[in-house]
Coordinates of C-alpha atoms in Angstrom, one line a residue:
M1 CA 354.5 89.5 -71.9
G2 CA 351.8 92.2 -72.8
T3 CA 349.6 89.4 -74.3
C4 CA 350.2 87.1 -71.2
L5 CA 349.3 90.0 -68.7
K6 CA 346.2 90.9 -70.8
G7 CA 345.2 87.3 -70.7
N8 CA 345.7 87.0 -66.8
M9 CA 343.8 90.2 -66.4
S10 CA 340.9 88.8 -68.4
V11 CA 340.9 85.6 -66.2
L12 CA 341.0 87.6 -63.2
S13 CA 338.2 90.0 -64.3
L14 CA 336.1 86.9 -65.0
V15 CA 336.8 85.4 -61.6
L16 CA 335.9 88.8 -59.8
F17 CA 332.8 88.9 -61.8
L18 CA 331.7 85.4 -60.9
L19 CA 332.5 85.9 -57.3
S20 CA 330.3 89.1 -57.4
V21 CA 327.5 87.2 -58.9
Q22 CA 327.9 84.4 -56.4
Q23 CA 327.8 86.9 -53.5
F24 CA 324.7 88.6 -55.0
W25 CA 322.6 85.4 -55.4
A26 CA 323.9 84.2 -52.0
Q27 CA 322.1 87.0 -50.4
E28 CA 318.7 85.4 -51.1
D29 CA 317.3 83.8 -48.0
P30 CA 314.0 82.1 -48.4
L31 CA 313.2 82.6 -44.7
L32 CA 313.5 86.4 -45.2
P33 CA 311.8 87.1 -48.4
F34 CA 310.7 90.8 -47.7
S35 CA 312.8 93.7 -47.3
E36 CA 312.5 97.5 -46.6
H37 CA 314.8 100.3 -45.8
L38 CA 313.4 102.2 -42.8
D39 CA 315.4 105.3 -43.4
L40 CA 315.8 107.5 -46.5
E41 CA 319.7 107.3 -46.2
H42 CA 319.5 103.4 -46.4
N43 CA 321.5 103.0 -43.2
V44 CA 318.7 100.8 -41.7
Q45 CA 317.4 97.8 -43.4
L46 CA 314.9 95.3 -42.1
K47 CA 314.3 91.9 -43.6
W48 CA 311.5 89.7 -42.5
G49 CA 309.6 86.4 -43.1
F50 CA 306.7 84.7 -41.2
D51 CA 305.0 81.3 -40.8
K52 CA 301.3 81.7 -40.0
I53 CA 301.0 78.0 -39.4
Q54 CA 303.6 78.0 -36.7
G55 CA 302.6 81.4 -35.5
T56 CA 306.1 82.9 -35.7
I57 CA 307.7 85.9 -37.3
L58 CA 311.5 86.2 -38.1
F59 CA 313.3 89.7 -38.4
Q60 CA 316.7 90.6 -39.4
L61 CA 317.8 94.2 -38.8
S62 CA 321.0 95.5 -40.4
V63 CA 322.4 99.0 -39.4
N64 CA 325.5 100.8 -40.5
T65 CA 327.0 101.2 -37.1
S66 CA 329.4 99.6 -34.7
G67 CA 327.2 100.6 -31.8
W68 CA 323.9 99.5 -30.3
I69 CA 320.8 99.1 -32.5
S70 CA 317.1 98.9 -31.7
F71 CA 313.9 97.9 -33.4
G72 CA 310.2 98.1 -32.2
L73 CA 306.5 98.0 -32.8
S74 CA 304.9 101.2 -31.9
P75 CA 301.1 101.8 -31.4
N76 CA 301.4 105.5 -32.8
G77 CA 304.8 105.9 -34.1
G78 CA 306.4 107.2 -30.9
M79 CA 308.2 105.7 -27.9
T80 CA 305.3 105.5 -25.5
G81 CA 303.8 102.0 -25.5
A82 CA 306.4 100.6 -27.9
D83 CA 307.4 97.0 -27.8
I84 CA 311.2 97.2 -28.5
V85 CA 314.3 95.1 -28.6
I86 CA 317.9 96.5 -28.2
G87 CA 321.1 94.5 -28.9
G88 CA 324.7 94.9 -30.2
V89 CA 328.3 93.5 -29.9
D90 CA 330.6 94.9 -27.2
N91 CA 334.0 93.8 -25.8
K92 CA 332.3 91.2 -23.7
G93 CA 330.3 89.7 -26.6
T94 CA 326.7 90.0 -27.7
Y95 CA 323.8 91.7 -25.6
F96 CA 320.1 91.4 -26.5
T97 CA 317.0 92.4 -24.6
D98 CA 313.3 92.5 -24.9
R99 CA 311.9 95.8 -23.6
H100 CA 309.0 98.3 -23.5
A101 CA 308.8 102.0 -23.5
L102 CA 306.8 104.0 -20.9
G103 CA 307.6 107.3 -22.5
N104 CA 310.6 109.3 -24.1
S105 CA 313.1 107.6 -21.8
M106 CA 315.2 104.4 -21.5
P107 CA 313.0 101.5 -22.4
V108 CA 312.4 99.1 -19.5
V109 CA 313.5 95.4 -19.7
D110 CA 310.3 93.0 -19.9
Q111 CA 310.0 90.4 -17.1
K112 CA 309.1 87.8 -19.9
Q113 CA 311.7 87.8 -22.7
N114 CA 309.5 86.9 -25.6
Y115 CA 312.1 87.7 -28.5
K116 CA 314.5 84.9 -29.3
L117 CA 318.0 86.0 -30.5
L118 CA 319.2 83.8 -33.4
S119 CA 322.4 85.7 -34.5
L120 CA 324.2 88.9 -33.7
S121 CA 327.4 90.0 -35.6
E122 CA 329.4 93.1 -36.2
S123 CA 331.8 93.7 -39.1
D124 CA 333.1 96.5 -41.1
G125 CA 330.9 99.1 -39.6
K126 CA 327.7 97.2 -39.7
T127 CA 325.7 95.5 -37.0
V128 CA 323.3 92.7 -38.1
M129 CA 320.7 91.2 -35.6
K130 CA 318.5 88.3 -36.5
F131 CA 315.6 87.4 -33.9
Q132 CA 312.2 85.7 -33.8
R133 CA 308.9 86.2 -31.8
S134 CA 305.5 85.0 -31.9
I135 CA 302.9 86.8 -34.3
E136 CA 300.6 87.0 -31.3
S137 CA 301.4 89.0 -28.2
C138 CA 302.7 87.0 -25.2
D139 CA 302.4 89.3 -22.3
E140 CA 300.9 92.8 -21.5
N141 CA 304.3 94.5 -22.6
D142 CA 304.2 93.1 -26.2
L143 CA 302.2 94.2 -29.2
P144 CA 300.7 91.6 -31.6
V145 CA 301.7 91.6 -35.1
T146 CA 298.5 92.3 -37.1
I147 CA 297.3 92.1 -40.7
L148 CA 297.1 95.8 -40.7
P149 CA 299.8 98.3 -41.5
M150 CA 302.0 98.8 -38.3
K151 CA 304.3 101.6 -37.4
L152 CA 307.9 100.3 -37.0
I153 CA 310.5 102.4 -35.1
Y154 CA 314.3 102.1 -35.1
A155 CA 317.1 103.8 -33.3
Y156 CA 320.9 103.3 -33.0
G157 CA 324.0 104.8 -31.3
E158 CA 327.6 105.1 -32.6
T159 CA 328.9 103.2 -29.5
D160 CA 327.6 100.4 -27.2
D161 CA 326.9 102.9 -24.5
I162 CA 323.0 102.7 -24.8
S163 CA 322.0 106.4 -24.4
Y164 CA 320.1 109.1 -26.3
H165 CA 319.9 108.3 -30.0
K166 CA 319.8 111.9 -31.1
A167 CA 318.7 112.1 -34.7
Q168 CA 319.6 108.4 -35.4
R169 CA 316.1 107.2 -35.3
G170 CA 312.8 107.1 -37.3
T171 CA 309.5 105.5 -38.0
K172 CA 307.9 103.8 -41.1
E173 CA 304.6 102.2 -41.6
V174 CA 304.7 98.8 -43.1
N175 CA 302.1 95.9 -43.4
L176 CA 304.3 93.0 -42.2
L177 CA 301.9 90.1 -42.7
K178 CA 300.3 91.3 -45.9
Y179 CA 303.4 92.8 -47.5
M180 CA 303.3 93.4 -51.2
P181 CA 306.6 94.5 -52.7
R182 CA 306.6 97.5 -55.1
A183 CA 309.3 97.7 -57.6
S184 CA 310.3 101.4 -58.1
L185 CA 311.2 101.3 -61.7
S186 CA 311.3 104.7 -63.8
N187 CA 309.3 104.8 -67.1
A188 CA 307.1 101.8 -66.1
T189 CA 306.1 99.8 -69.3
Y190 CA 303.0 97.5 -69.4
F191 CA 300.6 95.9 -71.9
D192 CA 296.9 94.9 -71.4
I193 CA 295.0 91.7 -72.3
T194 CA 291.3 92.3 -72.1
M195 CA 288.0 91.7 -73.5
E196 CA 286.9 94.4 -75.9
N197 CA 283.2 95.5 -75.7
F198 CA 282.0 92.1 -75.1
M199 CA 278.1 92.0 -74.8
L200 CA 277.1 89.6 -72.2
P201 CA 274.2 87.1 -72.7
A202 CA 271.4 86.9 -70.3
N203 CA 273.0 83.8 -68.4
Q204 CA 273.6 83.9 -64.7
T205 CA 276.9 82.1 -65.3
Y206 CA 278.9 82.5 -68.4
Y207 CA 282.7 82.0 -69.3
H208 CA 284.0 84.0 -72.2
C209 CA 287.4 83.1 -73.7
K210 CA 289.5 85.2 -75.9
T211 CA 292.7 83.7 -77.5
A212 CA 295.1 86.3 -78.8
R213 CA 298.9 86.9 -79.3
A214 CA 300.7 88.9 -76.7
P215 CA 303.0 91.8 -77.7
T216 CA 306.3 90.5 -79.1
F217 CA 309.7 91.4 -77.6
D218 CA 313.1 90.9 -79.4
S219 CA 314.7 89.7 -76.0
K220 CA 313.2 88.1 -72.8
Q221 CA 311.4 90.4 -70.5
H222 CA 310.2 89.7 -67.0
I223 CA 306.6 90.6 -65.8
Y224 CA 306.8 91.8 -62.3
R225 CA 303.4 93.2 -61.5
I226 CA 299.8 92.2 -62.4
E227 CA 296.8 94.5 -62.0
P228 CA 293.2 93.7 -62.8
V229 CA 291.4 95.9 -65.2
I230 CA 287.7 95.6 -64.3
T231 CA 284.9 97.6 -65.9
N232 CA 282.1 95.8 -64.2
Y233 CA 282.9 94.6 -60.6
D234 CA 279.3 93.5 -60.1
L235 CA 279.7 90.9 -63.0
V236 CA 283.2 89.6 -63.2
H237 CA 284.0 86.8 -60.7
H238 CA 287.5 85.8 -61.8
L239 CA 290.0 86.1 -64.4
L240 CA 292.5 83.6 -65.7
L241 CA 295.3 83.9 -68.3
Y242 CA 296.7 80.7 -70.0
R243 CA 299.6 80.4 -72.1
C244 CA 298.9 78.4 -75.4
P245 CA 301.1 75.5 -76.9
P246 CA 302.8 76.3 -80.3
T247 CA 300.1 74.4 -82.1
V248 CA 297.6 77.3 -81.4
T249 CA 298.4 80.0 -84.1
E250 CA 295.2 81.8 -84.7
P251 CA 293.2 84.1 -82.7
L252 CA 289.7 83.0 -81.4
E253 CA 286.9 84.2 -79.1
L254 CA 283.9 82.3 -78.1
E255 CA 282.3 80.8 -75.0
C256 CA 284.8 78.8 -72.9
Y257 CA 284.7 75.0 -72.9
T258 CA 282.5 74.7 -75.9
K259 CA 285.3 72.9 -77.7
T260 CA 288.4 71.2 -76.5
E261 CA 290.6 73.6 -74.7
R262 CA 294.3 73.4 -75.6
C263 CA 295.7 76.5 -73.7
M264 CA 295.9 75.3 -70.1
E265 CA 299.2 76.6 -68.6
T266 CA 298.1 79.3 -66.0
I267 CA 300.0 82.5 -66.2
A268 CA 297.9 84.8 -64.1
V269 CA 294.9 84.5 -61.9
W270 CA 292.5 87.1 -60.2
G271 CA 289.4 86.6 -58.0
V272 CA 286.7 88.8 -56.9
G273 CA 287.8 91.0 -54.0
G274 CA 291.5 90.7 -55.1
G275 CA 293.9 93.4 -56.0
D276 CA 297.2 94.0 -57.6
F277 CA 299.9 91.4 -57.2
E278 CA 303.8 92.0 -57.4
F279 CA 306.4 89.2 -57.6
P280 CA 309.1 88.8 -55.2
E281 CA 312.5 90.5 -56.3
V282 CA 314.0 87.1 -57.1
A283 CA 311.4 86.1 -59.8
G284 CA 309.3 87.2 -62.7
L285 CA 307.0 85.7 -65.3
P286 CA 309.0 85.3 -68.6
I287 CA 307.7 86.8 -71.8
G288 CA 309.4 87.2 -75.1
G289 CA 312.9 86.1 -76.4
N290 CA 313.4 82.4 -75.9
V291 CA 310.1 82.0 -74.2
G292 CA 308.6 82.1 -77.7
D293 CA 305.8 83.9 -79.6
F294 CA 303.0 82.3 -77.9
F295 CA 299.2 82.9 -78.0
Y296 CA 297.4 83.4 -74.7
R297 CA 293.8 82.5 -73.7
L298 CA 291.9 85.0 -71.4
E299 CA 289.1 83.4 -69.4
V300 CA 286.5 85.7 -67.8
H301 CA 283.9 84.1 -65.5
Y302 CA 280.7 86.4 -65.4
N303 CA 278.3 86.0 -62.6
N304 CA 275.2 87.8 -63.9
V305 CA 273.0 87.3 -61.0
N306 CA 270.0 89.2 -62.5
K307 CA 270.4 87.6 -66.0
T308 CA 270.6 91.1 -67.5
A309 CA 271.2 91.1 -71.3
G310 CA 273.2 93.5 -73.2
R311 CA 275.8 94.5 -70.5
V312 CA 279.1 95.2 -72.2
D313 CA 282.4 94.5 -70.6
S314 CA 286.1 95.2 -71.4
S315 CA 287.7 93.6 -68.3
G316 CA 291.1 91.8 -68.3
L317 CA 294.7 92.1 -66.8
R318 CA 297.5 94.6 -67.1
F319 CA 301.0 93.3 -67.0
Y320 CA 304.0 95.5 -66.0
Y321 CA 307.4 94.2 -67.4
T322 CA 311.1 95.1 -67.3
S323 CA 314.2 94.0 -69.4
K324 CA 316.1 93.9 -66.2
L325 CA 315.9 90.2 -65.6
R326 CA 315.5 88.7 -62.1
Q327 CA 317.1 85.5 -61.0
H328 CA 314.4 83.0 -61.6
D329 CA 311.5 82.5 -64.0
A330 CA 308.2 82.2 -62.0
G331 CA 305.4 79.8 -62.9
I332 CA 301.9 79.1 -61.5
L333 CA 300.7 75.6 -61.0
M334 CA 297.0 74.6 -60.6
T335 CA 296.5 72.0 -57.9
G336 CA 293.5 70.4 -56.1
L337 CA 290.3 68.6 -57.1
A338 CA 289.9 68.4 -61.0
V339 CA 286.8 70.5 -62.1
I340 CA 284.8 67.5 -63.4
P341 CA 281.2 66.8 -62.5
S342 CA 282.0 63.2 -61.2
Y343 CA 281.5 64.0 -57.6
A344 CA 278.9 65.8 -55.7
I345 CA 278.5 67.6 -52.4
P346 CA 275.3 66.5 -50.6
P347 CA 272.8 68.9 -49.2
K348 CA 272.2 69.8 -45.6
A349 CA 275.9 69.3 -44.8
K350 CA 277.3 71.5 -42.0
S351 CA 280.9 70.8 -42.9
F352 CA 281.6 68.5 -45.8
L353 CA 285.2 67.9 -46.8
T354 CA 286.4 67.2 -50.5
Y355 CA 290.1 66.4 -51.4
G356 CA 292.3 67.0 -54.4
M357 CA 295.8 65.8 -54.6
C358 CA 299.1 66.7 -56.5
D359 CA 301.6 63.9 -56.5
T360 CA 304.9 65.6 -57.7
T361 CA 306.5 62.1 -58.3
Y362 CA 304.8 62.1 -61.8
I363 CA 306.0 65.5 -62.9
P364 CA 309.1 63.9 -64.6
K365 CA 306.6 61.6 -66.5
V366 CA 305.6 64.6 -68.5
L367 CA 308.8 66.8 -68.5
E368 CA 312.3 66.2 -69.9
T369 CA 313.6 68.4 -67.2
A370 CA 311.9 68.8 -63.7
N371 CA 313.0 70.5 -60.6
D372 CA 311.8 71.2 -57.0
L373 CA 309.2 74.0 -56.6
Q374 CA 310.1 77.0 -54.4
V375 CA 306.6 78.1 -53.6
F376 CA 306.1 81.7 -52.4
S377 CA 302.4 82.6 -52.9
V378 CA 299.1 80.9 -53.3
M379 CA 295.6 81.7 -54.2
M380 CA 292.9 79.5 -53.0
H381 CA 289.5 79.1 -54.7
T382 CA 286.1 77.6 -54.1
H383 CA 282.7 79.0 -54.9
L384 CA 279.6 80.1 -52.7
A385 CA 279.6 76.9 -50.3
G386 CA 283.3 77.1 -49.5
R387 CA 284.3 77.8 -45.9
K388 CA 287.8 76.7 -45.5
V389 CA 290.8 75.7 -47.6
R390 CA 294.1 74.0 -46.4
V391 CA 297.0 72.7 -48.4
G392 CA 298.9 69.9 -46.6
H393 CA 302.4 69.1 -47.6
F394 CA 303.5 65.4 -47.4
R395 CA 307.0 63.9 -47.8
E396 CA 307.8 60.0 -47.7
G397 CA 304.4 59.4 -46.4
K398 CA 304.4 61.9 -43.5
Q399 CA 302.9 65.3 -43.2
I400 CA 305.6 67.8 -42.8
D401 CA 303.7 71.1 -43.0
L402 CA 300.6 73.0 -44.0
L403 CA 301.6 74.9 -47.2
A404 CA 298.8 77.3 -46.8
V405 CA 295.6 77.6 -44.8
D406 CA 292.4 79.8 -45.0
E407 CA 290.2 78.9 -41.9
N408 CA 287.7 81.6 -43.0
Y409 CA 287.4 81.7 -46.6
N410 CA 285.3 84.3 -48.1
F411 CA 284.0 84.0 -51.6
E412 CA 283.8 87.9 -51.9
F413 CA 287.6 88.2 -51.2
Q414 CA 289.8 86.1 -53.2
Q415 CA 293.5 87.2 -53.2
V416 CA 297.0 86.0 -54.0
T417 CA 298.6 85.8 -50.7
N418 CA 302.4 85.7 -49.7
L419 CA 303.3 82.5 -47.6
G420 CA 305.6 84.7 -45.5
K421 CA 308.5 82.6 -46.6
T422 CA 309.6 80.4 -49.5
K423 CA 308.6 76.8 -49.0
T424 CA 310.4 73.9 -51.0
V425 CA 308.2 71.2 -52.5
K426 CA 310.7 68.4 -53.5
L427 CA 310.0 66.2 -56.4
G428 CA 308.1 63.1 -54.9
D429 CA 306.2 65.3 -52.3
K430 CA 302.6 65.2 -52.3
L431 CA 300.1 68.2 -51.8
L432 CA 296.6 67.7 -50.5
V433 CA 294.0 70.5 -51.1
E434 CA 291.3 70.0 -48.6
C435 CA 288.1 72.2 -49.0
T436 CA 285.2 72.5 -46.4
Y437 CA 281.9 73.3 -47.5
N438 CA 278.5 74.2 -45.9
T439 CA 275.3 73.4 -47.8
E440 CA 272.8 73.7 -44.9
N441 CA 270.7 76.0 -46.9
R442 CA 270.6 73.6 -50.1
N443 CA 268.1 71.0 -50.9
T444 CA 269.8 69.4 -53.9
L445 CA 273.2 68.0 -54.7
T446 CA 276.0 70.5 -55.5
Q447 CA 278.1 69.3 -58.4
G448 CA 281.7 70.0 -59.2
G449 CA 281.7 72.4 -62.1
L450 CA 282.2 75.9 -63.7
S451 CA 278.9 77.5 -62.4
T452 CA 278.9 79.7 -59.3
S453 CA 276.3 77.5 -57.8
D454 CA 278.6 74.6 -58.6
E455 CA 281.8 74.0 -56.6
M456 CA 285.5 74.0 -56.9
C457 CA 288.4 73.2 -54.8
L458 CA 291.7 74.7 -56.1
A459 CA 295.0 76.2 -54.9
F460 CA 297.0 78.0 -57.4
L461 CA 300.6 77.8 -56.5
F462 CA 303.2 80.7 -57.4
Y463 CA 306.7 79.2 -57.6
Y464 CA 310.1 79.3 -59.2
P465 CA 312.0 78.1 -61.3
A466 CA 309.2 77.8 -63.7
M467 CA 308.5 74.4 -65.4
N468 CA 306.2 73.8 -68.5
L469 CA 303.4 72.4 -66.3
S470 CA 299.7 73.4 -66.3
G471 CA 298.1 71.2 -63.7
C472 CA 298.6 68.6 -61.0
E473 CA 295.2 67.5 -59.7
S474 CA 293.1 64.4 -58.8
L475 CA 289.5 63.3 -58.5
P476 CA 287.8 60.2 -57.1
H477 CA 288.0 57.2 -59.1
F478 CA 284.5 57.1 -60.5
S479 CA 284.0 53.3 -61.1
S480 CA 285.4 52.7 -57.6
L481 CA 283.0 55.2 -56.2
V482 CA 280.0 53.7 -58.0
S483 CA 281.0 50.1 -56.9
E484 CA 281.9 51.1 -53.3
M485 CA 278.2 52.6 -53.0
G486 CA 276.8 49.6 -54.3
A487 CA 275.4 50.8 -57.5
G488 CA 275.7 48.8 -60.7
D489 CA 276.1 51.5 -63.1
T490 CA 276.3 55.3 -63.5
G491 CA 272.4 55.6 -63.8
T492 CA 271.8 53.8 -60.6
W493 CA 274.5 55.8 -58.7
L494 CA 272.8 59.2 -59.9
Y495 CA 269.4 57.8 -58.8
M496 CA 270.9 56.9 -55.4
M497 CA 272.5 60.2 -54.9
N498 CA 269.4 62.2 -55.9
T499 CA 267.0 60.2 -53.8
M500 CA 269.2 59.6 -50.7
A501 CA 267.8 60.7 -47.3
W502 CA 270.7 63.0 -46.5
N503 CA 271.3 63.4 -42.7
D504 CA 274.5 63.6 -40.6
S505 CA 275.0 59.8 -40.8
S506 CA 274.6 59.4 -44.5
I507 CA 276.7 62.5 -45.2
N508 CA 279.6 61.4 -43.1
E509 CA 279.4 57.9 -44.7
Y510 CA 279.7 59.4 -48.3
Q511 CA 282.5 61.7 -47.2
Q512 CA 284.5 58.9 -45.8
T513 CA 283.8 56.8 -49.0
L514 CA 285.1 59.6 -51.2
K515 CA 288.3 59.8 -49.3
K516 CA 289.2 56.1 -48.8
I517 CA 288.6 55.1 -52.4
N518 CA 291.4 55.2 -55.1
Q519 CA 291.9 58.6 -56.6
T520 CA 292.7 59.3 -60.3
V521 CA 295.9 61.6 -60.2
I522 CA 296.5 63.8 -63.2
V523 CA 299.6 65.8 -64.2
V524 CA 299.6 67.7 -67.3
N525 CA 302.3 69.6 -69.0
S526 CA 301.9 72.9 -71.0
F527 CA 301.6 70.9 -74.3
N528 CA 298.7 68.7 -72.8
K529 CA 300.9 65.7 -72.4
A530 CA 299.4 63.8 -69.2
S531 CA 300.3 61.2 -66.7
I532 CA 297.3 59.5 -65.3
T533 CA 297.9 57.2 -62.3
N534 CA 296.1 56.0 -59.2
G535 CA 296.6 57.2 -55.6
T536 CA 295.1 57.4 -52.2
I537 CA 294.2 60.3 -50.0
P538 CA 296.5 60.8 -46.8
D539 CA 295.2 62.1 -43.4
L540 CA 295.6 65.8 -43.0
K541 CA 296.3 67.2 -39.5
V542 CA 296.1 70.7 -38.3
S543 CA 298.3 71.4 -35.3
P544 CA 297.9 74.7 -33.2
P545 CA 300.5 77.3 -33.5
E546 CA 303.7 77.1 -31.4
P547 CA 303.4 78.8 -27.9
C548 CA 305.0 82.1 -27.3
V549 CA 308.7 82.3 -28.2
R550 CA 310.9 82.4 -25.1
A551 CA 314.3 83.8 -24.9
C552 CA 316.4 81.9 -22.1
A553 CA 318.9 84.2 -20.6
T554 CA 319.4 87.9 -20.3
K555 CA 321.7 89.4 -17.7
N556 CA 318.8 91.6 -16.6
L557 CA 316.5 88.7 -15.3
A558 CA 316.4 87.7 -11.7
F559 CA 318.5 84.6 -10.8
M560 CA 315.4 82.3 -10.3
S561 CA 313.9 83.2 -13.6
L562 CA 317.1 82.6 -15.3
F563 CA 317.6 79.2 -13.5
L564 CA 314.0 78.1 -14.4
C565 CA 314.5 79.2 -18.0
L566 CA 317.7 77.3 -18.5
A567 CA 316.1 74.3 -16.8
V568 CA 313.3 74.4 -19.3
C569 CA 315.4 75.0 -22.3
G570 CA 317.8 72.2 -21.5
S571 CA 315.1 69.7 -21.0

């Protein structure tokens, strides 16, 4: 009897544990990746996510109360001028209104209801309200959500009688659109991978590489934060850290790309103007344990404009890690136009487009186990001529989204940015990286290459769960390009390109040729096994953001407004 009871208790404990794990993981919502407690007692929690392409932001406010709850954007942290929503669940059902505050009094209901209620529930002493609005302001009573830190206010009551909140209110400043999570771990531990007193040559562009073993760990750890360690901001253009395959077993330091590079799986990336990067709470970069005792290659791109000799540099990256593992291993995938000098950007171009395509159909060709990518952040990269970068997302031949967009790309400010929500890239989807360049001040061709005066068109995708992938890129099929332009061989093509009378007509014709010819599509795994196929560039469309979000009905709207809104929503 005792043994049986003990066995049953063990089974029950296991079931309860699995249920608790299932409940824990179920809390992850890809549309609400960011979270902050707005009060010190953790009674008020705000979750949110956004879609800059669609121009919308989604909120979920959870408050430990069975009464009314409210949330607002305030210009100064107080009531006056604040853009506020109030909602709750009473004995008649749910109520929800978009309001604005004229002072320290009951907020006035807006004529235009620009917040859309998605769900509102009350259970076990907690009220949860999910709602959506436009990022931009839609009328004079709304405040726009900006890229700067904003003052968020909240208040709540113990009943559904909306009256004075007493001490149940507060303010917290949060950057909603450029949020960077900060893990609050005691005794933070980190390691550095840097150059050590490297003396630069008198070259304007120089790539230096250092291959070394990372610290060893008995068990698997997760890297959750990456910080740049820069000793010469005027010299360091970007940093990349690659994980090497097991065949690399010796340290090495030399100029990059002077021999065949075997370490090509991107682990970390930093660009000029960027700052720290912290992974979302559900993912971390794996190191140690079953990840293996790998070597890593640090690549530093030095842009020594004055060609000064003898400058010493010890720049690199700092990695914060924890043994408290997160749900997923994260990875970074390099996509875009392969960095090979087999294409060129003509001079005198106001707006010249290049394309690089990642066809995820071929990922299973280089991996035994492949899975969909849950993309949460991206870093886009060109050099001096870059003006815009867009990443289109295609499924079954149709564009379904713009994964990321930078309509005002700045070479001096390159940063990993959160997408605002986790986006799923299914196996079989295509990703198209489109870059726009301006070469009006140049008189010669701009080659694809490593130099700052050359060009690149790349998007580094941060995703989970990690796969052993290093790159998914494309480039124009060179022999097709030579043939399409009427050149018999490479020499003739180079002569044509260098002697061409470049004007709007010839630039446009060349751009269209690059796009319509076959592309060489390349997918490479961490061990340099490659799949090389042909593909074509799809058409990328950019749609304007959705108009202002409108909520159809509130009991405070006039009858005619209600009638018109219902008519519009029902059509």
